[in-house]
Short mmCIF file of C-alpha atoms and ligand atoms in Angstrom, two decimals:
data_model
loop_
_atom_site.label_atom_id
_atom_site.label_comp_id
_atom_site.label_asym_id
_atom_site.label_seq_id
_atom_site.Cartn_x
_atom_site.Cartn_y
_atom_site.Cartn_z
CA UNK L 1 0.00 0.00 0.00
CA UNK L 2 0.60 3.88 -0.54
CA UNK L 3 -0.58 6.93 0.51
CA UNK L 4 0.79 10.37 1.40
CA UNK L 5 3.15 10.16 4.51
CA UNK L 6 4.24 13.17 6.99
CA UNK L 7 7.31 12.81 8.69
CA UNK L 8 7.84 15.02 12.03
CA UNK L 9 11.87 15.84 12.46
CA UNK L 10 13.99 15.46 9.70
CA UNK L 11 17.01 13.99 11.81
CA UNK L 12 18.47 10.65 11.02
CA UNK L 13 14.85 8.64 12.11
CA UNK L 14 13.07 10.69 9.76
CA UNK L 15 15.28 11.05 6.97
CA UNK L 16 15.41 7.12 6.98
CA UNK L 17 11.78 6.96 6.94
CA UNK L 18 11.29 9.49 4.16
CA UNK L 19 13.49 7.93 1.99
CA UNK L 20 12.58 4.19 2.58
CA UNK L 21 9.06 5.28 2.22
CA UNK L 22 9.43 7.29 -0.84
CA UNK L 23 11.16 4.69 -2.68
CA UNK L 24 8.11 2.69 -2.31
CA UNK L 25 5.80 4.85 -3.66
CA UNK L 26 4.96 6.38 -0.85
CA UNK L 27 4.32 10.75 -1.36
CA UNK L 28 6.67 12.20 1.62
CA UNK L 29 7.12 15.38 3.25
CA UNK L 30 9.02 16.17 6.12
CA UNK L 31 9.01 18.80 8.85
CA UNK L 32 11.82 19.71 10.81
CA UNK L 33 11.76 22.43 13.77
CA UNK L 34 15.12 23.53 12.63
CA UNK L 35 15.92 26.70 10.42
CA UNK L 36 18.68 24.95 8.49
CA UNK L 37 20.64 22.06 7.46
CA UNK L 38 21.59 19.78 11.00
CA UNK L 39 25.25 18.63 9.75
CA UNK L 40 27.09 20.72 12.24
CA UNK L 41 25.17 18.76 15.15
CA UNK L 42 26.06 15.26 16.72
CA UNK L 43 29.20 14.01 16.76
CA UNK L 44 30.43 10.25 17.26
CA UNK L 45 28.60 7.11 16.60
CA UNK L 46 28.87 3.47 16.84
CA UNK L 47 27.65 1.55 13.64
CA UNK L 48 26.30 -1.52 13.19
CA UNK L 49 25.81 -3.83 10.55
CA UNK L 50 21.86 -3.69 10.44
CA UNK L 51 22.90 0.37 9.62
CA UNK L 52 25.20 -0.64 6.70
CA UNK L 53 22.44 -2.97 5.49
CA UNK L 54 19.48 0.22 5.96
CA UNK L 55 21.84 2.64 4.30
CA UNK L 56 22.66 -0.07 1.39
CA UNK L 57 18.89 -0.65 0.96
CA UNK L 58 19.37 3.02 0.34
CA UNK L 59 22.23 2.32 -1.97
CA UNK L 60 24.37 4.53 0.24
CA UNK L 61 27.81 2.16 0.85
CA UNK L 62 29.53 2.52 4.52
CA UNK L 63 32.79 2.45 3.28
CA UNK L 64 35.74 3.60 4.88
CA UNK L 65 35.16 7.30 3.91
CA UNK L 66 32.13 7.13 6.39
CA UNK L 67 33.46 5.21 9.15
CA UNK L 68 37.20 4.38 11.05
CA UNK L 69 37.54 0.78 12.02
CA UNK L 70 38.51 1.16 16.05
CA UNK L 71 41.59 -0.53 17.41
CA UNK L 72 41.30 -2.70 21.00
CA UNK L 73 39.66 -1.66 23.55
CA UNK L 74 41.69 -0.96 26.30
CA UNK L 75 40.76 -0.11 29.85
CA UNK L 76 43.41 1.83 31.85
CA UNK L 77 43.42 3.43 35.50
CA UNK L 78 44.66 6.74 36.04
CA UNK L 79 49.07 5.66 35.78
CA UNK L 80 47.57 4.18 32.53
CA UNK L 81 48.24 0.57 33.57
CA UNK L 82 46.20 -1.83 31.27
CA UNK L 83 43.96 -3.62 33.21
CA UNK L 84 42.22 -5.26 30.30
CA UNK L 85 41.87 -5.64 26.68
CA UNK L 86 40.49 -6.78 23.98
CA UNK L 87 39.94 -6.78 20.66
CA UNK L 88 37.04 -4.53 18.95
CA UNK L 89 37.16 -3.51 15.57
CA UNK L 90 33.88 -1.86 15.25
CA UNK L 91 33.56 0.75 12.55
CA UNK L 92 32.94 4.13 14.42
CA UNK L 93 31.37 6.87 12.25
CA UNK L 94 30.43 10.31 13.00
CA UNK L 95 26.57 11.50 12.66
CA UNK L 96 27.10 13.95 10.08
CA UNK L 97 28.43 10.80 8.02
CA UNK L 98 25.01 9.43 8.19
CA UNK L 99 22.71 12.49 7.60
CA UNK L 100 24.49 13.81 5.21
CA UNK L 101 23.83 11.20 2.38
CA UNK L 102 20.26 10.67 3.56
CA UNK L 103 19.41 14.34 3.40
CA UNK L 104 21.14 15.16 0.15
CA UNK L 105 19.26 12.02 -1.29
CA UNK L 106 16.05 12.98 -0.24
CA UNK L 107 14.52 16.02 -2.72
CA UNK L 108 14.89 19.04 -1.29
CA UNK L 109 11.47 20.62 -2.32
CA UNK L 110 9.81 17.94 0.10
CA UNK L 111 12.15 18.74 3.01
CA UNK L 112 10.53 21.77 5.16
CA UNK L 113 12.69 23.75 7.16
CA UNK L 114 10.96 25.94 10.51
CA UNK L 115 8.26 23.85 10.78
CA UNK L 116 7.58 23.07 14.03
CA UNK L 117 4.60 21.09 14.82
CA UNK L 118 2.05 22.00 17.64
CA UNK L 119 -0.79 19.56 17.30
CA UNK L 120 -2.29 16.85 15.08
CA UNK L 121 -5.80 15.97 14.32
CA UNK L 122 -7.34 12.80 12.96
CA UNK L 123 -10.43 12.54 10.37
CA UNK L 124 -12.03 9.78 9.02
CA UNK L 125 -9.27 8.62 6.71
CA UNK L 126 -6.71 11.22 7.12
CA UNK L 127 -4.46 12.75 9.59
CA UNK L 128 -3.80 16.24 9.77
CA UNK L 129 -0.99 18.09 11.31
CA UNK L 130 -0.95 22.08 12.84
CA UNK L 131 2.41 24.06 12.66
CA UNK L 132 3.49 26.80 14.75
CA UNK L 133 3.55 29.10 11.49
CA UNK L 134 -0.62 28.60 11.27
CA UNK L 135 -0.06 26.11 8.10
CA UNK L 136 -1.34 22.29 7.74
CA UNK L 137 -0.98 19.92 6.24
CA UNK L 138 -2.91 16.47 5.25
CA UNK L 139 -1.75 12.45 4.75
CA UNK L 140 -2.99 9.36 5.39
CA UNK L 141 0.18 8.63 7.81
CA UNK L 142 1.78 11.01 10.67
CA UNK L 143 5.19 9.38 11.60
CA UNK L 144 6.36 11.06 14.96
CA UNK L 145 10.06 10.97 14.57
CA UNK L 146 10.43 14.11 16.32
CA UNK L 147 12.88 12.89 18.90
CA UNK L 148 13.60 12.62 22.55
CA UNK L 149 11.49 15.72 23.97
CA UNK L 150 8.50 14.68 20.99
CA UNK L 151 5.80 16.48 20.68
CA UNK L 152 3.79 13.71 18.71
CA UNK L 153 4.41 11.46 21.89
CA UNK L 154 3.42 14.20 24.44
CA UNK L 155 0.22 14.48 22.48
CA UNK L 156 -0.51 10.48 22.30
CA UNK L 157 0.97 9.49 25.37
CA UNK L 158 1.06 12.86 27.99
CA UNK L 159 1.82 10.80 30.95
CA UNK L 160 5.42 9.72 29.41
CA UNK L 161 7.74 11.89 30.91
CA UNK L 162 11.53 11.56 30.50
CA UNK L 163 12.78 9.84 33.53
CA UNK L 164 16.51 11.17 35.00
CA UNK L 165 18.91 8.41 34.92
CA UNK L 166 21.01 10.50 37.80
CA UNK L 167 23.98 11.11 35.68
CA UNK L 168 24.99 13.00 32.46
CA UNK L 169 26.97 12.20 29.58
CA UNK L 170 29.86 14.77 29.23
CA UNK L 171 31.39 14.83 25.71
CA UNK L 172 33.79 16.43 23.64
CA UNK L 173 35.37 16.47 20.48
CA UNK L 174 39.20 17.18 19.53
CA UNK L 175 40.75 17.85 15.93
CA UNK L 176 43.40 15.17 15.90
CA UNK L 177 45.91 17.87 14.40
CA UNK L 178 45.25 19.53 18.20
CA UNK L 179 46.71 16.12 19.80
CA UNK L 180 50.78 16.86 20.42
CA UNK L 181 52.59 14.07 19.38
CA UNK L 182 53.40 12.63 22.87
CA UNK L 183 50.29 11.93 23.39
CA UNK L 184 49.00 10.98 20.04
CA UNK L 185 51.87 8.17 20.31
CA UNK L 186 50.53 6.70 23.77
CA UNK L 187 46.64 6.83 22.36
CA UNK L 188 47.50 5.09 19.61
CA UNK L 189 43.92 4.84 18.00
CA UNK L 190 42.67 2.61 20.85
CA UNK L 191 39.42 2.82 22.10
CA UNK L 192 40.11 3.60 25.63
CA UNK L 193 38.09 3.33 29.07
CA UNK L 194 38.34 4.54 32.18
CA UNK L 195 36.06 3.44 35.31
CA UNK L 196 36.77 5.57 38.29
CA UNK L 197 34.28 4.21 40.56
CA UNK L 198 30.46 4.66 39.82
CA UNK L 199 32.17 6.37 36.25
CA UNK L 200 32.79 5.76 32.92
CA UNK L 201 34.93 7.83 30.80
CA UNK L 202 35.52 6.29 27.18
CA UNK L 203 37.19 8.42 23.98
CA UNK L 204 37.76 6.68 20.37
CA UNK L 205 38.75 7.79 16.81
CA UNK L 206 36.20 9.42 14.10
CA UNK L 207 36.53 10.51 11.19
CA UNK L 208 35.77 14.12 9.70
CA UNK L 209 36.45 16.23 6.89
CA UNK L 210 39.35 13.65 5.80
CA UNK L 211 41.07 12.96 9.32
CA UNK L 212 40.69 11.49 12.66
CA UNK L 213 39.40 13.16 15.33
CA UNK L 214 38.46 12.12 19.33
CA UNK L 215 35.19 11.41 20.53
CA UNK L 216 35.09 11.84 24.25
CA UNK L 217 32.10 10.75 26.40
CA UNK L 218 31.95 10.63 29.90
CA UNK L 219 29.30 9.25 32.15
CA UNK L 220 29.28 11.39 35.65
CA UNK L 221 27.07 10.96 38.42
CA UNK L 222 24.91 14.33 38.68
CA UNK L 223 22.63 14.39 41.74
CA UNK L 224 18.50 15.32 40.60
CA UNK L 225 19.51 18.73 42.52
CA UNK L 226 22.92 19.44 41.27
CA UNK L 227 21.62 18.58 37.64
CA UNK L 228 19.60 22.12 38.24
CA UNK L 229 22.26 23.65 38.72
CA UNK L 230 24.60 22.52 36.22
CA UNK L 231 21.62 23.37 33.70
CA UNK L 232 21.57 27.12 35.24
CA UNK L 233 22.98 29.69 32.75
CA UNK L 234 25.26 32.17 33.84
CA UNK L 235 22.02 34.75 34.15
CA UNK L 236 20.35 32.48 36.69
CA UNK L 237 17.98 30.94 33.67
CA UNK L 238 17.17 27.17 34.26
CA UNK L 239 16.72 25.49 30.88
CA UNK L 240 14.88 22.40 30.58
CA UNK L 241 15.97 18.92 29.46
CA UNK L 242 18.82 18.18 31.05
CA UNK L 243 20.93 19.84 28.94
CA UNK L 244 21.90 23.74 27.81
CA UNK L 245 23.41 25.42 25.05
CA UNK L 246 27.09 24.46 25.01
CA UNK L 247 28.03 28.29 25.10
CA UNK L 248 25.95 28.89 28.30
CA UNK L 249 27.69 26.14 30.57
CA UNK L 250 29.35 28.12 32.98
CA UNK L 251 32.59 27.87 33.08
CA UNK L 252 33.09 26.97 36.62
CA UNK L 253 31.48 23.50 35.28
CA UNK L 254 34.10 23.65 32.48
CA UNK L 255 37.02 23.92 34.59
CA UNK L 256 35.67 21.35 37.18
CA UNK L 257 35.52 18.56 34.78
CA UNK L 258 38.83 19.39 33.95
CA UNK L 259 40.08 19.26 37.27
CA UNK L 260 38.49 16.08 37.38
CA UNK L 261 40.14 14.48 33.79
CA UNK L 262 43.77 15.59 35.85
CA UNK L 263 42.38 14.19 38.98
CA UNK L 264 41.59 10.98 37.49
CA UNK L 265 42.91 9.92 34.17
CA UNK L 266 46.40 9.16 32.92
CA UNK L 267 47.58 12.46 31.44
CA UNK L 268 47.20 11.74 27.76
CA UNK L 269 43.60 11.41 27.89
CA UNK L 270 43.55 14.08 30.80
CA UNK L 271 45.00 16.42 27.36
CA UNK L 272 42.31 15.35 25.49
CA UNK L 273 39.75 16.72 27.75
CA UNK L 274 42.04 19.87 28.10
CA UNK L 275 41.72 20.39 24.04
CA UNK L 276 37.91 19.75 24.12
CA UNK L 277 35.26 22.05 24.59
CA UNK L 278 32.98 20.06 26.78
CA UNK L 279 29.69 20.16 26.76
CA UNK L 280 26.90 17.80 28.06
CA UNK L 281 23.57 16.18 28.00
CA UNK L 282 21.87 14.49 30.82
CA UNK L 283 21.06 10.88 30.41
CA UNK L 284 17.23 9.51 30.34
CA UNK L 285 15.34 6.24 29.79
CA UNK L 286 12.01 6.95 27.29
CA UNK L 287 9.31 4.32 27.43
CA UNK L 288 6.12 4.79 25.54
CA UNK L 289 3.53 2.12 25.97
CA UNK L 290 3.28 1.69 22.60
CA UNK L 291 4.04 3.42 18.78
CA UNK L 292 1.24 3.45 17.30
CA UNK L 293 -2.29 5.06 17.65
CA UNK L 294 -4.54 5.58 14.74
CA UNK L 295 -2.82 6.63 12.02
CA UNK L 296 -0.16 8.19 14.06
CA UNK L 297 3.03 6.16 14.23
CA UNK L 298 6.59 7.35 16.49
CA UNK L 299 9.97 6.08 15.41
CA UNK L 300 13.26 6.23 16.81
CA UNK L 301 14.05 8.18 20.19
CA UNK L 302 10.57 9.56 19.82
CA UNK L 303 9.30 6.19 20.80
CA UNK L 304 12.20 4.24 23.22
CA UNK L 305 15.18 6.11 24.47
CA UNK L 306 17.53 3.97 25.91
CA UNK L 307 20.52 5.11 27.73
CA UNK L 308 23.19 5.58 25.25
CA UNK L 309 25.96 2.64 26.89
CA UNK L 310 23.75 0.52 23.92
CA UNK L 311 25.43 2.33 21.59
CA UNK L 312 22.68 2.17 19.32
CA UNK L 313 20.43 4.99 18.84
CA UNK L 314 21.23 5.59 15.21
CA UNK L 315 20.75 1.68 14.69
CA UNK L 316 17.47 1.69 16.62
CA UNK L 317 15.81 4.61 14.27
CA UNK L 318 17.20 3.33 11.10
CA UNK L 319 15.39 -0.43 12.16
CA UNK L 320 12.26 1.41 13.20
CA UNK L 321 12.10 2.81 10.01
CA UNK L 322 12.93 -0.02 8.26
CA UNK L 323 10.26 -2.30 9.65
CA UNK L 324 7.92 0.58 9.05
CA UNK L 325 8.68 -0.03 5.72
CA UNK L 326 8.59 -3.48 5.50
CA UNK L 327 5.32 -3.18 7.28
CA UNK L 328 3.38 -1.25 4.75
CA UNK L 329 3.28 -3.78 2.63
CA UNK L 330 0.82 -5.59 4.16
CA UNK L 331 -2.54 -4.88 2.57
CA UNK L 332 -4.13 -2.38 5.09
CA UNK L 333 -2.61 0.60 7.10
CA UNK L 334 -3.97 -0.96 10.40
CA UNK L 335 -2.70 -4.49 9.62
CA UNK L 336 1.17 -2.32 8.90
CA UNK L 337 0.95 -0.73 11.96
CA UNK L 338 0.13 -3.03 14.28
CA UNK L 339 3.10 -4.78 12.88
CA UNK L 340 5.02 -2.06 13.73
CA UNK L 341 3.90 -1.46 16.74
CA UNK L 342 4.14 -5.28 17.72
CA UNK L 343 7.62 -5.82 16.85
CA UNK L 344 9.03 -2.23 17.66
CA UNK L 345 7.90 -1.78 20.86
CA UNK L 346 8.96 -4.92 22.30
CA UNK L 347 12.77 -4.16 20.79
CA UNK L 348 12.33 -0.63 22.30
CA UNK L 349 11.67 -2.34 26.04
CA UNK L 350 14.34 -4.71 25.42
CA UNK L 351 16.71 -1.74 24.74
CA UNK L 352 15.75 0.53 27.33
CA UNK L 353 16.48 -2.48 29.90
CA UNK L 354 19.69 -3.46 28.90
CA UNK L 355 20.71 0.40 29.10
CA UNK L 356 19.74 0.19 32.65
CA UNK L 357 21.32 -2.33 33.30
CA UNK L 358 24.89 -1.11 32.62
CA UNK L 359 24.30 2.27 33.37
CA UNK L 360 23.12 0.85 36.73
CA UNK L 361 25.84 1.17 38.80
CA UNK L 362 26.98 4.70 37.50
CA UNK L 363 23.26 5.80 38.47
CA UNK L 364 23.43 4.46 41.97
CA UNK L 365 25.75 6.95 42.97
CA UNK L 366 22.63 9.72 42.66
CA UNK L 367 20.06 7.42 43.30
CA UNK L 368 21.32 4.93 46.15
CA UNK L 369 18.13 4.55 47.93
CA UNK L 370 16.50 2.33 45.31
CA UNK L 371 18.01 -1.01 46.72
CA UNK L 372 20.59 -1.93 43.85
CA UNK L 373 21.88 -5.73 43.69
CA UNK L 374 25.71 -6.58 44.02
CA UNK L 375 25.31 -7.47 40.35
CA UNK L 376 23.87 -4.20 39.75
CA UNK L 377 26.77 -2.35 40.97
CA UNK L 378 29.41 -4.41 39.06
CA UNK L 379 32.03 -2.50 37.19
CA UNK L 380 34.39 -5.35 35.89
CA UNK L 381 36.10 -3.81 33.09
CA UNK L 382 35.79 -7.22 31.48
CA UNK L 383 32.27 -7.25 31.99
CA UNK L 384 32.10 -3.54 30.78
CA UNK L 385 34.19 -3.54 27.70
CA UNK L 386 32.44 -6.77 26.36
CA UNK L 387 28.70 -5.37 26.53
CA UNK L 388 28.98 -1.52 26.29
CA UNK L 389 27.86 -0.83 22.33
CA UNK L 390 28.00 -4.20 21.58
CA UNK L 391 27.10 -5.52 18.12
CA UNK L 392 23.51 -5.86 17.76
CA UNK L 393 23.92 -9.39 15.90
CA UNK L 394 25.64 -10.36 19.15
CA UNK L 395 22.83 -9.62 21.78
CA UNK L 396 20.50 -12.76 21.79
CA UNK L 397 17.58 -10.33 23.04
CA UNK L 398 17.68 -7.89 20.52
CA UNK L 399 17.12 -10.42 17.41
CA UNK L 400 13.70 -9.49 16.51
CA UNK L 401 12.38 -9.63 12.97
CA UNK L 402 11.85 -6.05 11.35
C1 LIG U 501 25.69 10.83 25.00
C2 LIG U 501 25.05 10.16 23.83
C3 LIG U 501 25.81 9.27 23.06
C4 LIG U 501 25.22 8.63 21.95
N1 LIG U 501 25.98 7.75 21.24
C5 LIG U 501 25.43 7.09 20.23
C6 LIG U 501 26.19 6.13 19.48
O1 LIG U 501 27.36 5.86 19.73
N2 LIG U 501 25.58 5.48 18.48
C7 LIG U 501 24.28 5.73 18.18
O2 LIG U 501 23.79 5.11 17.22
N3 LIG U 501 23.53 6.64 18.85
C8 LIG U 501 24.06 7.31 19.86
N4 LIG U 501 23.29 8.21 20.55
C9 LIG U 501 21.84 8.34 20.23
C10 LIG U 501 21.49 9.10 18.95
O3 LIG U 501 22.05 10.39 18.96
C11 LIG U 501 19.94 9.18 18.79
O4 LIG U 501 19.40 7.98 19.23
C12 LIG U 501 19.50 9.38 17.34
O5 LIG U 501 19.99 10.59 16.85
C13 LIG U 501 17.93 9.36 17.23
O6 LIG U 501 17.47 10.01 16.11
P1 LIG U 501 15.98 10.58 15.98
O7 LIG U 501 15.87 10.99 14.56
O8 LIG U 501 14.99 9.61 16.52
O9 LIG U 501 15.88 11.84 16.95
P2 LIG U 501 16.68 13.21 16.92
O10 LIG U 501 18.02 13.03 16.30
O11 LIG U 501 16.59 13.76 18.29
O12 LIG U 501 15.83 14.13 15.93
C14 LIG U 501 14.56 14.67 16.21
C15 LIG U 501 14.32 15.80 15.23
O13 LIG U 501 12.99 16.28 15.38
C16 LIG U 501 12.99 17.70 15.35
N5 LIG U 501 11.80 18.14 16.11
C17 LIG U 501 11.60 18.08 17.44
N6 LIG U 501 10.38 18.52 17.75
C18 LIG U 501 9.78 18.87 16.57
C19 LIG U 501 8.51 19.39 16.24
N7 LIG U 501 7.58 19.65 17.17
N8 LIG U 501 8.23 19.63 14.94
C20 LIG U 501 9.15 19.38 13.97
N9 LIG U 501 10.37 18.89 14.23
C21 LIG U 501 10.69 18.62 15.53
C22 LIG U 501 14.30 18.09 16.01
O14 LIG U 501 14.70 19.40 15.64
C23 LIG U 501 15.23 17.00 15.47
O15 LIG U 501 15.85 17.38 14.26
C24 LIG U 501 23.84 8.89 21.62
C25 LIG U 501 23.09 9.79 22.38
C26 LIG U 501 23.68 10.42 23.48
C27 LIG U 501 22.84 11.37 24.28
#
């Protein structure tokens, strides 16, 4: 079947719905809240094979000019003494990699800039969403891929909130011209870790614009209180989400985490926080109790959010999409969705629990009242560096059908 699709957010969900769904048939249009192109945003990302095989369905190859194959992981304490490793090979990309190709494939005269949507209504055969500039616009299928903080979830599901998972994700990027060649030598394009108790710090190669740089990421225990204040501009403004524009984080927060880097990791990677300018998001778990209702379908962190130690996200919207596809050839729009729905939300569940699970004992630091198991609180590096973005052909749990 066919019909006329809208597609809220024109990140990487969307842009993998529009085009999978265009190419069979379907009439797309997308609406992204954004003025302009997204390219510059994101930064690092783990791939996986069941991306390669959504962006060669595409016809778009995952060669090596959009991903660096990682060396071993390594996990070091702070004198930089190995205390285990292994090898990983995973091809790390960088998010611009990915939406670049999708968005230059997809024609630009469907792809709507500043359109933010406010509200959606549903007719008897059609669905019709409301932007904020006082247009519309009609389909037979709204696909909520409008992210973490989505609107088109908040309307279907308003009891769905967010929930804290008591620590943030610091990160940081660094041109690998930046790295002096001491350091560059010890690094070594390993794919290093950290774990000062209840932490994780990680940092591996990605490429850009022809070179390597460093992705950085570090998981920090942020008390529900403290979080408040870390989201506090400099003018005494709280902004929401657990996170705030990188250029507002006061610096006092800057310089603290780079205390910290000296405090506890072996100097080179102590200079690679010194070179980055850090920024950070707070880490959540999403749950919706579903992704479908009516005509209205979510996709990608819209839907599930798990916390990002899956490694995943991309993966997750680029399967969502997929199996919307795949779904919509079944002979009626309610048969496709509940498909969708069927198989995506149980993967979504699946996901979300195995991010708690080894986030766990980073978010028992802020949360220690909740009664966490000695299994719980485990931070074996061998036990970390074997599950933490592992391949998703490797997890058992996570082989569902799309
Ligand atoms: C610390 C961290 C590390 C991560 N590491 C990885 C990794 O290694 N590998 C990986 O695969 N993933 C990783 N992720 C996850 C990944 O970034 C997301 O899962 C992925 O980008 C989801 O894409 P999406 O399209 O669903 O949502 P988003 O990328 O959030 O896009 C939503 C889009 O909708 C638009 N929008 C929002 N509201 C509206 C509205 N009302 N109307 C119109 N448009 C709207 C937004 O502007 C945005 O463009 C990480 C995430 C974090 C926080």
């Amino acid at each position: 079947m066919n019909g006329r699709a809208l597609v809220i957010g024109g990140s990487l969900g969307g842009l993998f719905a529009a085009n999978l769904l265009a190419d069979q048939g379907w009439d797309v249009h997308v609406f992204e809240r954004a003025a302009d192109d997204l390219a510059s945003r994101g930064a690092g990302i783990g791939t996986h094979t069941a991306l390669a095989d959504t962006l060669a369905r595409l016809g778009i190859p995952m060669d090596t000019t959009l991903g660096y194959r990682s060396g071993d992981r390594i996990c070091v304490d702070r004198e930089g003494t190995v205390l285990y490793r292994t090898y990983w090979g995973h091809v790390m990309s960088a998010w611009a990699n990915v939406y670049r190709p999708l968005k230059d494939r997809f024609p630009e005269d469907r792809y709507h800039f500043s359109k933010s949507l406010t509200s959606f209504r549903e007719d008897p055969g059609s669905v019709t969403a409301c932007f904020d500039d006082g247009t519309t616009a009609s389909g037979d299928l709204l696909i909520g891929a409008d992210g973490l903080r989505s609107t088109v979830r908040g309307i279907l599901f308003p009891d769905v909130r967010p929930r804290y998972a008591g620590y943030v994700a610091w990160r940081g990027l660094v041109d690998g011209r930046r790295v002096p060649a001491e350091a560059h030598e010890w690094l070594d394009g390993g794919y290093w870790f950290v774990l000062p108790p209840n932490e994780m710090f990680l940092c591996y190669q990605v490429p850009a614009k022809g070179r390597l740089d460093w992705n950085l990421v570090w998981y920090h225990p942020v008390g529900d209180e403290e979080l408040r204040d870390l989201c506090t501009d400099s003018e005494g403004k709280v902004h929401a989400g657990g996170s705030i524009p990188p250029p507002l984080i006061r610096t006092v927060f800057v310089d603290e985490i780079r205390r910290e880097a000296e405090r506890l990791l072996p100097p080179p990677l102590a200079t690679l926080v010194a070179l980055s300018q850090p920024f950070f998001q707070a880490v959540f778990d999403i749950e919706s109790p579903g992704l479908v209702a009516g005509r209205v379908a979510l996709l990608g962190d819209a839907g599930f959010v798990a916390r990002p130690h899956i490694g995943a996200g991309v993966t997750k919207a680029a399967l969502d999409a997929m199996c919307l596809a795949n779904s919509l050839k079944e002979p009626t729009l309610d048969l496709a969705l509940a498909r969708y729905d069927r198989l995506r939300t149980e993967f979504g569940r699946r996901c979300v629990a195995r991010g708690r699970r080894l986030g766990s004992y980073i978010e028992a630091k802020s949360h220690p009242a909740q009664g966490w198991t000695p299994e719980q609180l485990e931070q074996r590096p061998d036990r970390l560096l074997n599950e933490v973005a592992l391949a998703l052909e490797d997890i058992p749990e996570l082989a569902i059908e799309v």
